[in-house]
Amino acid sequence: MQQQKSEEILRYNLDTDTLKIGILSDLQLEPKGESDKYDESFRKTLEFFKANDVQMIINIGDYTDTALKKSYENYQRIYQSVYGENSNIIPSFILGNHDYWLPNFVDCWEIPFKSKMISRFEKYTGEISPWTHKVVNGYHFIAVSPDNGKMDDEAYSKKHLNGQKRR
């Protein structure tokens, strides 16, 4: 697999006539041991993708139910248990509204600053940004993530929407 970065566009050229894409969303994972049913569903989905030689995974957000560091660690643990740390999978990972949320401050002692939540998403998913443009064998995949945890049109800023439209 070849990867080239060109003006914020990542280009991948795979030696295949058929591109296999796995799509998933709304994992709603909690810290390890607190969402076993969801953990198992996620693991089985990844194993299915791997068994069927999926080359690209599109995850449409809500990796966690509340974006605790331990919830993201659980996501990363499950992902790496199937694919390892150095996978050839092409990711197109989008930040979801739940990935901005935290439980009550008193329970977690964290304030959900937007930049912290975005950095946490990037660190644990390995994605370079919540807003990406990737071209795989000539097909364009443009990821548009919300700018905050809202669930309406205010979740998407004109800056990011217009930037992706230009692409």
CSV table of N, CA and C in Angstrom, one decimal:
chain,number,residue,atom,x,y,z
A,1,MET,N,0.8,-1.2,0.0
A,1,MET,CA,0.0,0.0,0.0
A,1,MET,C,0.9,1.2,0.0
A,2,GLN,N,0.7,2.1,-0.9
A,2,GLN,CA,1.4,3.4,-1.0
A,2,GLN,C,0.5,4.5,-0.4
A,3,GLN,N,1.1,5.4,0.4
A,3,GLN,CA,0.4,6.5,0.9
A,3,GLN,C,1.2,7.8,0.6
A,4,GLN,N,0.5,8.8,0.1
A,4,GLN,CA,1.1,10.1,-0.2
A,4,GLN,C,0.3,11.2,0.4
A,5,LYS,N,1.0,12.2,1.0
A,5,LYS,CA,0.2,13.3,1.5
A,5,LYS,C,0.4,14.5,0.6
A,6,SER,N,-0.7,15.1,0.2
A,6,SER,CA,-0.6,16.2,-0.8
A,6,SER,C,-1.6,17.2,-0.4
A,7,GLU,N,-1.1,18.4,0.1
A,7,GLU,CA,-2.0,19.5,0.5
A,7,GLU,C,-3.2,19.0,1.3
A,8,GLU,N,-2.9,18.4,2.4
A,8,GLU,CA,-3.9,17.9,3.4
A,8,GLU,C,-4.8,16.8,2.8
A,9,ILE,N,-4.4,16.3,1.7
A,9,ILE,CA,-5.2,15.1,1.1
A,9,ILE,C,-4.2,13.9,1.2
A,10,LEU,N,-4.7,12.9,1.9
A,10,LEU,CA,-3.9,11.6,1.9
A,10,LEU,C,-4.4,10.7,0.8
A,11,ARG,N,-3.4,10.3,0.0
A,11,ARG,CA,-3.7,9.4,-1.2
A,11,ARG,C,-3.2,8.0,-0.9
A,12,TYR,N,-4.0,7.0,-1.2
A,12,TYR,CA,-3.6,5.6,-1.0
A,12,TYR,C,-3.8,4.9,-2.4
A,13,ASN,N,-2.8,4.1,-2.8
A,13,ASN,CA,-3.0,3.3,-4.0
A,13,ASN,C,-2.8,1.9,-3.6
A,14,LEU,N,-3.9,1.1,-3.7
A,14,LEU,CA,-3.9,-0.3,-3.3
A,14,LEU,C,-3.8,-1.1,-4.6
A,15,ASP,N,-3.1,-2.2,-4.6
A,15,ASP,CA,-3.0,-3.1,-5.7
A,15,ASP,C,-4.2,-4.0,-5.7
A,16,THR,N,-5.3,-3.5,-6.1
A,16,THR,CA,-6.6,-4.3,-6.1
A,16,THR,C,-7.6,-3.7,-7.0
A,17,ASP,N,-8.4,-4.5,-7.6
A,17,ASP,CA,-9.5,-4.0,-8.4
A,17,ASP,C,-10.8,-3.7,-7.5
A,18,THR,N,-10.8,-4.4,-6.4
A,18,THR,CA,-12.0,-4.3,-5.5
A,18,THR,C,-11.6,-3.7,-4.2
A,19,LEU,N,-12.2,-2.6,-3.8
A,19,LEU,CA,-11.9,-2.0,-2.5
A,19,LEU,C,-12.9,-2.5,-1.5
A,20,LYS,N,-12.5,-3.1,-0.4
A,20,LYS,CA,-13.4,-3.6,0.6
A,20,LYS,C,-13.4,-2.6,1.8
A,21,ILE,N,-14.6,-2.1,2.1
A,21,ILE,CA,-14.7,-1.1,3.2
A,21,ILE,C,-15.7,-1.6,4.3
A,22,GLY,N,-15.2,-1.5,5.5
A,22,GLY,CA,-16.1,-1.9,6.7
A,22,GLY,C,-16.5,-0.6,7.3
A,23,ILE,N,-17.8,-0.5,7.6
A,23,ILE,CA,-18.4,0.7,8.2
A,23,ILE,C,-19.0,0.4,9.5
A,24,LEU,N,-18.7,1.2,10.5
A,24,LEU,CA,-19.4,1.0,11.8
A,24,LEU,C,-19.5,2.3,12.5
A,25,SER,N,-20.4,2.4,13.5
A,25,SER,CA,-20.6,3.6,14.3
A,25,SER,C,-21.2,3.2,15.7
A,26,ASP,N,-21.3,4.2,16.5
A,26,ASP,CA,-22.0,4.1,17.8
A,26,ASP,C,-21.6,3.0,18.6
A,27,LEU,N,-20.3,2.8,18.8
A,27,LEU,CA,-19.8,1.8,19.7
A,27,LEU,C,-20.2,2.0,21.2
A,28,GLN,N,-20.2,3.2,21.6
A,28,GLN,CA,-20.6,3.6,22.9
A,28,GLN,C,-19.9,2.9,24.0
A,29,LEU,N,-18.6,2.7,23.8
A,29,LEU,CA,-17.8,2.0,24.8
A,29,LEU,C,-17.6,2.7,26.1
A,30,GLU,N,-17.5,2.0,27.1
A,30,GLU,CA,-17.2,2.5,28.5
A,30,GLU,C,-15.8,2.0,28.9
A,31,PRO,N,-15.3,2.3,30.0
A,31,PRO,CA,-14.0,1.8,30.5
A,31,PRO,C,-14.1,0.2,30.5
A,32,LYS,N,-13.0,-0.4,30.4
A,32,LYS,CA,-12.9,-1.9,30.4
A,32,LYS,C,-13.7,-2.5,31.6
A,33,GLY,N,-14.5,-3.5,31.2
A,33,GLY,CA,-15.3,-4.1,32.2
A,33,GLY,C,-16.7,-3.5,32.5
A,34,GLU,N,-17.0,-2.3,31.9
A,34,GLU,CA,-18.2,-1.6,32.1
A,34,GLU,C,-19.2,-1.7,31.0
A,35,SER,N,-18.7,-2.3,29.8
A,35,SER,CA,-19.6,-2.4,28.7
A,35,SER,C,-19.3,-3.6,27.9
A,36,ASP,N,-19.2,-4.8,28.6
A,36,ASP,CA,-18.8,-6.0,28.0
A,36,ASP,C,-19.5,-6.4,26.8
A,37,LYS,N,-20.8,-6.2,26.7
A,37,LYS,CA,-21.6,-6.6,25.6
A,37,LYS,C,-21.2,-5.7,24.3
A,38,TYR,N,-21.0,-4.4,24.6
A,38,TYR,CA,-20.5,-3.6,23.5
A,38,TYR,C,-19.1,-3.9,23.1
A,39,ASP,N,-18.2,-4.2,24.0
A,39,ASP,CA,-16.9,-4.5,23.8
A,39,ASP,C,-16.8,-5.8,22.8
A,40,GLU,N,-17.6,-6.8,23.2
A,40,GLU,CA,-17.6,-8.0,22.4
A,40,GLU,C,-18.2,-7.8,21.0
A,41,SER,N,-19.2,-7.0,20.9
A,41,SER,CA,-19.7,-6.7,19.6
A,41,SER,C,-18.7,-6.0,18.7
A,42,PHE,N,-18.0,-5.0,19.3
A,42,PHE,CA,-16.9,-4.3,18.5
A,42,PHE,C,-15.8,-5.3,18.1
A,43,ARG,N,-15.4,-6.1,19.0
A,43,ARG,CA,-14.3,-7.1,18.7
A,43,ARG,C,-14.7,-8.0,17.6
A,44,LYS,N,-16.0,-8.6,17.7
A,44,LYS,CA,-16.5,-9.5,16.6
A,44,LYS,C,-16.6,-8.8,15.3
A,45,THR,N,-17.0,-7.5,15.3
A,45,THR,CA,-17.1,-6.8,14.0
A,45,THR,C,-15.7,-6.6,13.4
A,46,LEU,N,-14.7,-6.3,14.2
A,46,LEU,CA,-13.3,-6.2,13.7
A,46,LEU,C,-12.8,-7.5,13.2
A,47,GLU,N,-13.1,-8.6,13.9
A,47,GLU,CA,-12.7,-9.9,13.4
A,47,GLU,C,-13.3,-10.2,12.1
A,48,PHE,N,-14.6,-9.9,12.0
A,48,PHE,CA,-15.3,-10.1,10.7
A,48,PHE,C,-14.6,-9.3,9.6
A,49,PHE,N,-14.3,-8.0,9.8
A,49,PHE,CA,-13.6,-7.2,8.8
A,49,PHE,C,-12.3,-7.9,8.4
A,50,LYS,N,-11.5,-8.3,9.4
A,50,LYS,CA,-10.2,-8.9,9.2
A,50,LYS,C,-10.3,-10.2,8.4
A,51,ALA,N,-11.3,-11.0,8.8
A,51,ALA,CA,-11.5,-12.3,8.1
A,51,ALA,C,-11.9,-12.1,6.6
A,52,ASN,N,-12.5,-11.0,6.3
A,52,ASN,CA,-13.0,-10.7,5.0
A,52,ASN,C,-12.1,-9.7,4.2
A,53,ASP,N,-10.9,-9.5,4.7
A,53,ASP,CA,-9.8,-8.7,4.1
A,53,ASP,C,-10.3,-7.3,3.8
A,54,VAL,N,-11.0,-6.7,4.7
A,54,VAL,CA,-11.4,-5.3,4.6
A,54,VAL,C,-10.1,-4.5,4.6
A,55,GLN,N,-10.1,-3.5,3.7
A,55,GLN,CA,-8.9,-2.7,3.5
A,55,GLN,C,-9.0,-1.3,4.1
A,56,MET,N,-10.2,-0.9,4.3
A,56,MET,CA,-10.5,0.5,4.9
A,56,MET,C,-11.6,0.3,5.9
A,57,ILE,N,-11.5,1.0,7.0
A,57,ILE,CA,-12.6,1.1,8.0
A,57,ILE,C,-13.0,2.5,8.1
A,58,ILE,N,-14.3,2.7,8.0
A,58,ILE,CA,-14.9,4.0,8.3
A,58,ILE,C,-15.7,3.9,9.6
A,59,ASN,N,-15.3,4.7,10.6
A,59,ASN,CA,-16.0,4.7,11.8
A,59,ASN,C,-16.7,6.0,12.0
A,60,ILE,N,-18.0,6.1,12.1
A,60,ILE,CA,-18.8,7.3,12.0
A,60,ILE,C,-19.0,7.9,13.4
A,61,GLY,N,-18.2,7.6,14.3
A,61,GLY,CA,-18.3,8.3,15.6
A,61,GLY,C,-19.0,7.6,16.7
A,62,ASP,N,-18.9,8.2,17.9
A,62,ASP,CA,-19.4,7.7,19.2
A,62,ASP,C,-18.6,6.5,19.5
A,63,TYR,N,-17.3,6.6,19.6
A,63,TYR,CA,-16.4,5.5,20.0
A,63,TYR,C,-16.7,5.2,21.5
A,64,THR,N,-17.1,6.2,22.2
A,64,THR,CA,-17.3,6.1,23.6
A,64,THR,C,-18.7,6.6,23.9
A,65,ASP,N,-19.2,6.2,25.1
A,65,ASP,CA,-20.5,6.8,25.5
A,65,ASP,C,-20.2,8.1,26.1
A,66,THR,N,-19.2,8.2,27.0
A,66,THR,CA,-18.7,9.5,27.5
A,66,THR,C,-17.2,9.4,27.3
A,67,ALA,N,-16.6,10.4,26.8
A,67,ALA,CA,-15.2,10.4,26.3
A,67,ALA,C,-14.2,10.3,27.4
A,68,LEU,N,-14.3,9.4,28.3
A,68,LEU,CA,-13.3,9.3,29.3
A,68,LEU,C,-12.0,8.6,28.7
A,69,LYS,N,-10.9,9.0,29.3
A,69,LYS,CA,-9.6,8.4,28.8
A,69,LYS,C,-9.7,6.9,28.9
A,70,LYS,N,-10.2,6.4,30.0
A,70,LYS,CA,-10.3,4.9,30.1
A,70,LYS,C,-11.2,4.3,29.1
A,71,SER,N,-12.2,5.0,28.6
A,71,SER,CA,-13.1,4.5,27.6
A,71,SER,C,-12.3,4.4,26.3
A,72,TYR,N,-11.5,5.4,26.0
A,72,TYR,CA,-10.7,5.4,24.7
A,72,TYR,C,-9.6,4.3,24.8
A,73,GLU,N,-9.1,4.1,26.0
A,73,GLU,CA,-8.1,3.1,26.2
A,73,GLU,C,-8.7,1.7,25.9
A,74,ASN,N,-10.0,1.5,26.3
A,74,ASN,CA,-10.7,0.3,26.0
A,74,ASN,C,-10.9,0.1,24.5
A,75,TYR,N,-11.3,1.2,23.8
A,75,TYR,CA,-11.4,1.2,22.4
A,75,TYR,C,-10.1,0.7,21.7
A,76,GLN,N,-9.0,1.4,22.1
A,76,GLN,CA,-7.7,1.1,21.6
A,76,GLN,C,-7.2,-0.4,21.9
A,77,ARG,N,-7.5,-0.8,23.1
A,77,ARG,CA,-7.2,-2.2,23.5
A,77,ARG,C,-7.9,-3.2,22.6
A,78,ILE,N,-9.2,-3.0,22.4
A,78,ILE,CA,-9.9,-4.0,21.5
A,78,ILE,C,-9.4,-3.9,20.1
A,79,TYR,N,-9.3,-2.7,19.6
A,79,TYR,CA,-8.8,-2.5,18.2
A,79,TYR,C,-7.4,-3.2,18.0
A,80,GLN,N,-6.5,-3.0,18.9
A,80,GLN,CA,-5.2,-3.6,18.7
A,80,GLN,C,-5.2,-5.1,19.0
A,81,SER,N,-6.1,-5.6,19.8
A,81,SER,CA,-6.2,-7.0,20.0
A,81,SER,C,-6.5,-7.8,18.7
A,82,VAL,N,-7.2,-7.1,17.8
A,82,VAL,CA,-7.5,-7.7,16.5
A,82,VAL,C,-6.5,-7.3,15.4
A,83,TYR,N,-6.1,-6.1,15.3
A,83,TYR,CA,-5.3,-5.6,14.2
A,83,TYR,C,-3.8,-5.3,14.6
A,84,GLY,N,-3.5,-5.3,15.9
A,84,GLY,CA,-2.1,-5.0,16.3
A,84,GLY,C,-1.9,-3.5,16.2
A,85,GLU,N,-0.7,-3.1,16.5
A,85,GLU,CA,-0.4,-1.7,16.5
A,85,GLU,C,-0.1,-1.1,15.1
A,86,ASN,N,0.4,-2.0,14.2
A,86,ASN,CA,0.8,-1.5,12.9
A,86,ASN,C,0.0,-2.1,11.8
A,87,SER,N,-1.2,-1.8,11.8
A,87,SER,CA,-2.2,-2.3,10.8
A,87,SER,C,-2.0,-1.6,9.5
A,88,ASN,N,-2.3,-2.4,8.4
A,88,ASN,CA,-2.4,-1.8,7.1
A,88,ASN,C,-3.8,-1.2,6.7
A,89,ILE,N,-4.7,-1.3,7.7
A,89,ILE,CA,-6.0,-0.7,7.4
A,89,ILE,C,-5.9,0.8,7.2
A,90,ILE,N,-6.7,1.2,6.2
A,90,ILE,CA,-6.8,2.7,6.0
A,90,ILE,C,-8.0,3.2,6.9
A,91,PRO,N,-7.7,4.1,7.8
A,91,PRO,CA,-8.8,4.6,8.6
A,91,PRO,C,-9.5,5.8,8.0
A,92,SER,N,-10.8,5.9,8.2
A,92,SER,CA,-11.5,7.2,8.0
A,92,SER,C,-12.4,7.3,9.3
A,93,PHE,N,-11.8,7.9,10.3
A,93,PHE,CA,-12.5,8.0,11.6
A,93,PHE,C,-13.0,9.4,11.8
A,94,ILE,N,-14.3,9.4,12.2
A,94,ILE,CA,-15.0,10.7,12.4
A,94,ILE,C,-15.4,10.8,13.9
A,95,LEU,N,-15.2,11.9,14.4
A,95,LEU,CA,-15.5,12.2,15.8
A,95,LEU,C,-17.0,12.3,15.9
A,96,GLY,N,-17.6,11.7,17.0
A,96,GLY,CA,-19.1,11.8,17.2
A,96,GLY,C,-19.4,12.7,18.3
A,97,ASN,N,-20.7,13.0,18.5
A,97,ASN,CA,-21.0,14.0,19.5
A,97,ASN,C,-20.7,13.4,20.9
A,98,HIS,N,-20.9,12.1,21.1
A,98,HIS,CA,-20.6,11.5,22.4
A,98,HIS,C,-19.1,11.6,22.7
A,99,ASP,N,-18.3,11.7,21.7
A,99,ASP,CA,-16.9,11.8,22.0
A,99,ASP,C,-16.4,13.2,22.5
A,100,TYR,N,-17.4,14.1,22.6
A,100,TYR,CA,-17.1,15.4,23.3
A,100,TYR,C,-17.6,15.3,24.8
A,101,TRP,N,-18.5,14.4,25.1
A,101,TRP,CA,-19.2,14.4,26.4
A,101,TRP,C,-18.3,13.7,27.5
A,102,LEU,N,-18.5,14.2,28.7
A,102,LEU,CA,-17.9,13.6,29.9
A,102,LEU,C,-19.0,13.4,30.9
A,103,PRO,N,-18.9,12.5,31.8
A,103,PRO,CA,-19.9,12.4,32.8
A,103,PRO,C,-19.8,13.6,33.8
A,104,ASN,N,-20.7,13.7,34.7
A,104,ASN,CA,-20.7,14.8,35.7
A,104,ASN,C,-19.2,15.0,36.2
A,105,PHE,N,-18.9,16.3,36.2
A,105,PHE,CA,-17.5,16.7,36.6
A,105,PHE,C,-17.1,16.1,38.0
A,106,VAL,N,-18.0,16.0,38.9
A,106,VAL,CA,-17.7,15.5,40.2
A,106,VAL,C,-17.3,14.0,40.1
A,107,ASP,N,-17.9,13.3,39.1
A,107,ASP,CA,-17.6,11.9,39.0
A,107,ASP,C,-16.2,11.6,38.3
A,108,CYS,N,-15.8,12.5,37.4
A,108,CYS,CA,-14.6,12.2,36.6
A,108,CYS,C,-13.5,13.3,36.8
A,109,TRP,N,-13.8,14.4,37.4
A,109,TRP,CA,-12.8,15.4,37.7
A,109,TRP,C,-12.1,15.9,36.4
A,110,GLU,N,-12.9,16.0,35.3
A,110,GLU,CA,-12.3,16.5,34.1
A,110,GLU,C,-13.3,17.5,33.5
A,111,ILE,N,-12.7,18.5,32.8
A,111,ILE,CA,-13.6,19.5,32.1
A,111,ILE,C,-13.4,19.2,30.6
A,112,PRO,N,-14.5,19.0,29.9
A,112,PRO,CA,-14.4,18.6,28.5
A,112,PRO,C,-14.0,19.7,27.5
A,113,PHE,N,-12.8,20.2,27.6
A,113,PHE,CA,-12.4,21.3,26.7
A,113,PHE,C,-12.3,20.6,25.3
A,114,LYS,N,-12.8,21.4,24.3
A,114,LYS,CA,-12.9,20.9,22.9
A,114,LYS,C,-11.6,20.4,22.4
A,115,SER,N,-10.5,21.1,22.6
A,115,SER,CA,-9.2,20.7,22.1
A,115,SER,C,-8.7,19.4,22.8
A,116,LYS,N,-9.0,19.3,24.1
A,116,LYS,CA,-8.6,18.1,24.8
A,116,LYS,C,-9.4,16.9,24.2
A,117,MET,N,-10.6,17.0,23.9
A,117,MET,CA,-11.4,15.9,23.5
A,117,MET,C,-11.0,15.5,22.0
A,118,ILE,N,-10.6,16.5,21.2
A,118,ILE,CA,-10.1,16.2,19.9
A,118,ILE,C,-8.8,15.5,20.0
A,119,SER,N,-7.9,16.0,20.8
A,119,SER,CA,-6.6,15.3,21.0
A,119,SER,C,-6.7,13.9,21.5
A,120,ARG,N,-7.6,13.7,22.4
A,120,ARG,CA,-7.9,12.3,22.9
A,120,ARG,C,-8.3,11.4,21.8
A,121,PHE,N,-9.3,11.9,21.0
A,121,PHE,CA,-9.7,11.1,19.8
A,121,PHE,C,-8.6,10.8,18.9
A,122,GLU,N,-7.7,11.7,18.6
A,122,GLU,CA,-6.6,11.5,17.7
A,122,GLU,C,-5.6,10.5,18.3
A,123,LYS,N,-5.3,10.7,19.6
A,123,LYS,CA,-4.3,9.8,20.2
A,123,LYS,C,-4.8,8.4,20.2
A,124,TYR,N,-6.0,8.1,20.6
A,124,TYR,CA,-6.4,6.7,20.8
A,124,TYR,C,-7.0,6.0,19.5
A,125,THR,N,-7.4,6.8,18.5
A,125,THR,CA,-7.8,6.2,17.3
A,125,THR,C,-6.7,6.1,16.3
A,126,GLY,N,-5.6,7.0,16.4
A,126,GLY,CA,-4.5,7.1,15.5
A,126,GLY,C,-4.9,7.9,14.3
A,127,GLU,N,-6.0,8.5,14.3
A,127,GLU,CA,-6.4,9.4,13.1
A,127,GLU,C,-5.7,10.7,13.2
A,128,ILE,N,-5.3,11.3,12.1
A,128,ILE,CA,-4.6,12.6,12.1
A,128,ILE,C,-5.4,13.8,12.4
A,129,SER,N,-6.7,13.7,12.2
A,129,SER,CA,-7.6,14.8,12.5
A,129,SER,C,-9.1,14.3,12.4
A,130,PRO,N,-10.0,15.0,13.0
A,130,PRO,CA,-11.4,14.6,12.8
A,130,PRO,C,-12.0,15.0,11.5
A,131,TRP,N,-11.2,15.9,10.8
A,131,TRP,CA,-11.6,16.4,9.5
A,131,TRP,C,-10.6,16.0,8.4
A,132,THR,N,-10.8,15.0,7.7
A,132,THR,CA,-9.8,14.5,6.7
A,132,THR,C,-10.4,14.3,5.3
A,133,HIS,N,-9.5,14.3,4.4
A,133,HIS,CA,-9.8,14.0,3.0
A,133,HIS,C,-8.8,12.9,2.5
A,134,LYS,N,-9.3,11.8,2.2
A,134,LYS,CA,-8.5,10.7,1.8
A,134,LYS,C,-9.0,10.2,0.4
A,135,VAL,N,-8.0,9.9,-0.4
A,135,VAL,CA,-8.4,9.3,-1.8
A,135,VAL,C,-7.8,7.9,-1.8
A,136,VAL,N,-8.6,6.9,-2.0
A,136,VAL,CA,-8.2,5.6,-2.1
A,136,VAL,C,-8.5,5.0,-3.5
A,137,ASN,N,-7.5,4.7,-4.2
A,137,ASN,CA,-7.7,4.2,-5.6
A,137,ASN,C,-8.6,5.1,-6.4
A,138,GLY,N,-8.5,6.4,-6.2
A,138,GLY,CA,-9.3,7.4,-7.0
A,138,GLY,C,-10.6,7.7,-6.3
A,139,TYR,N,-11.1,7.0,-5.3
A,139,TYR,CA,-12.3,7.3,-4.6
A,139,TYR,C,-12.0,8.3,-3.4
A,140,HIS,N,-12.9,9.3,-3.3
A,140,HIS,CA,-12.7,10.3,-2.3
A,140,HIS,C,-13.5,10.0,-1.1
A,141,PHE,N,-12.9,10.1,0.1
A,141,PHE,CA,-13.6,9.9,1.4
A,141,PHE,C,-13.3,11.1,2.2
A,142,ILE,N,-14.3,11.9,2.4
A,142,ILE,CA,-14.2,13.2,3.1
A,142,ILE,C,-14.9,13.1,4.5
A,143,ALA,N,-14.1,13.2,5.6
A,143,ALA,CA,-14.7,13.1,6.9
A,143,ALA,C,-15.0,14.4,7.5
A,144,VAL,N,-16.3,14.6,7.9
A,144,VAL,CA,-16.7,15.8,8.5
A,144,VAL,C,-17.2,15.5,9.9
A,145,SER,N,-16.5,15.9,10.9
A,145,SER,CA,-16.9,15.7,12.3
A,145,SER,C,-17.6,16.9,12.8
A,146,PRO,N,-18.4,16.7,13.9
A,146,PRO,CA,-19.0,17.8,14.5
A,146,PRO,C,-17.9,18.6,15.3
A,147,ASP,N,-18.2,19.9,15.5
A,147,ASP,CA,-17.2,20.7,16.3
A,147,ASP,C,-17.5,20.7,17.8
A,148,ASN,N,-18.5,20.1,18.2
A,148,ASN,CA,-18.9,20.1,19.6
A,148,ASN,C,-19.9,18.9,19.8
A,149,GLY,N,-20.4,18.7,21.0
A,149,GLY,CA,-21.2,17.6,21.3
A,149,GLY,C,-22.7,17.8,21.1
A,150,LYS,N,-23.0,18.9,20.4
A,150,LYS,CA,-24.5,19.1,20.1
A,150,LYS,C,-25.0,18.1,19.1
A,151,MET,N,-26.3,18.1,19.1
A,151,MET,CA,-27.0,17.1,18.2
A,151,MET,C,-27.8,17.7,17.2
A,152,ASP,N,-27.5,19.0,16.7
A,152,ASP,CA,-28.2,19.7,15.7
A,152,ASP,C,-27.3,20.3,14.8
A,153,ASP,N,-27.8,21.2,13.9
A,153,ASP,CA,-27.0,21.9,12.9
A,153,ASP,C,-25.8,22.7,13.6
A,154,GLU,N,-26.0,23.1,14.8
A,154,GLU,CA,-24.9,23.9,15.5
A,154,GLU,C,-23.7,23.1,15.8
A,155,ALA,N,-23.8,21.8,15.6
A,155,ALA,CA,-22.6,20.9,15.8
A,155,ALA,C,-21.6,21.1,14.8
A,156,TYR,N,-22.0,21.6,13.6
A,156,TYR,CA,-21.0,21.7,12.5
A,156,TYR,C,-20.8,23.2,12.2
A,157,SER,N,-19.5,23.6,12.3
A,157,SER,CA,-19.2,25.0,12.0
A,157,SER,C,-19.1,25.2,10.5
A,158,LYS,N,-19.4,26.4,10.1
A,158,LYS,CA,-19.3,26.8,8.7
A,158,LYS,C,-17.8,26.7,8.2
A,159,LYS,N,-16.9,27.0,9.1
A,159,LYS,CA,-15.5,26.8,8.7
A,159,LYS,C,-15.1,25.4,8.2
A,160,HIS,N,-15.5,24.4,9.0
A,160,HIS,CA,-15.2,23.0,8.6
A,160,HIS,C,-16.0,22.6,7.4
A,161,LEU,N,-17.3,22.9,7.4
A,161,LEU,CA,-18.2,22.5,6.3
A,161,LEU,C,-17.7,23.2,5.0
A,162,ASN,N,-17.4,24.5,5.0
A,162,ASN,CA,-16.9,25.1,3.8
A,162,ASN,C,-15.5,24.6,3.4
A,163,GLY,N,-14.7,24.3,4.3
A,163,GLY,CA,-13.4,23.7,4.0
A,163,GLY,C,-13.5,22.4,3.3
A,164,GLN,N,-14.4,21.6,3.8
A,164,GLN,CA,-14.6,20.3,3.1
A,164,GLN,C,-15.3,20.4,1.8
A,165,LYS,N,-16.2,21.4,1.6
A,165,LYS,CA,-16.9,21.6,0.3
A,165,LYS,C,-15.8,21.9,-0.7
A,166,ARG,N,-14.8,22.8,-0.4
A,166,ARG,CA,-13.8,23.2,-1.3
A,166,ARG,C,-13.0,22.0,-1.8
A,167,ARG,N,-12.9,21.0,-1.0
A,167,ARG,CA,-12.1,19.8,-1.4
A,167,ARG,C,-12.8,19.1,-2.5
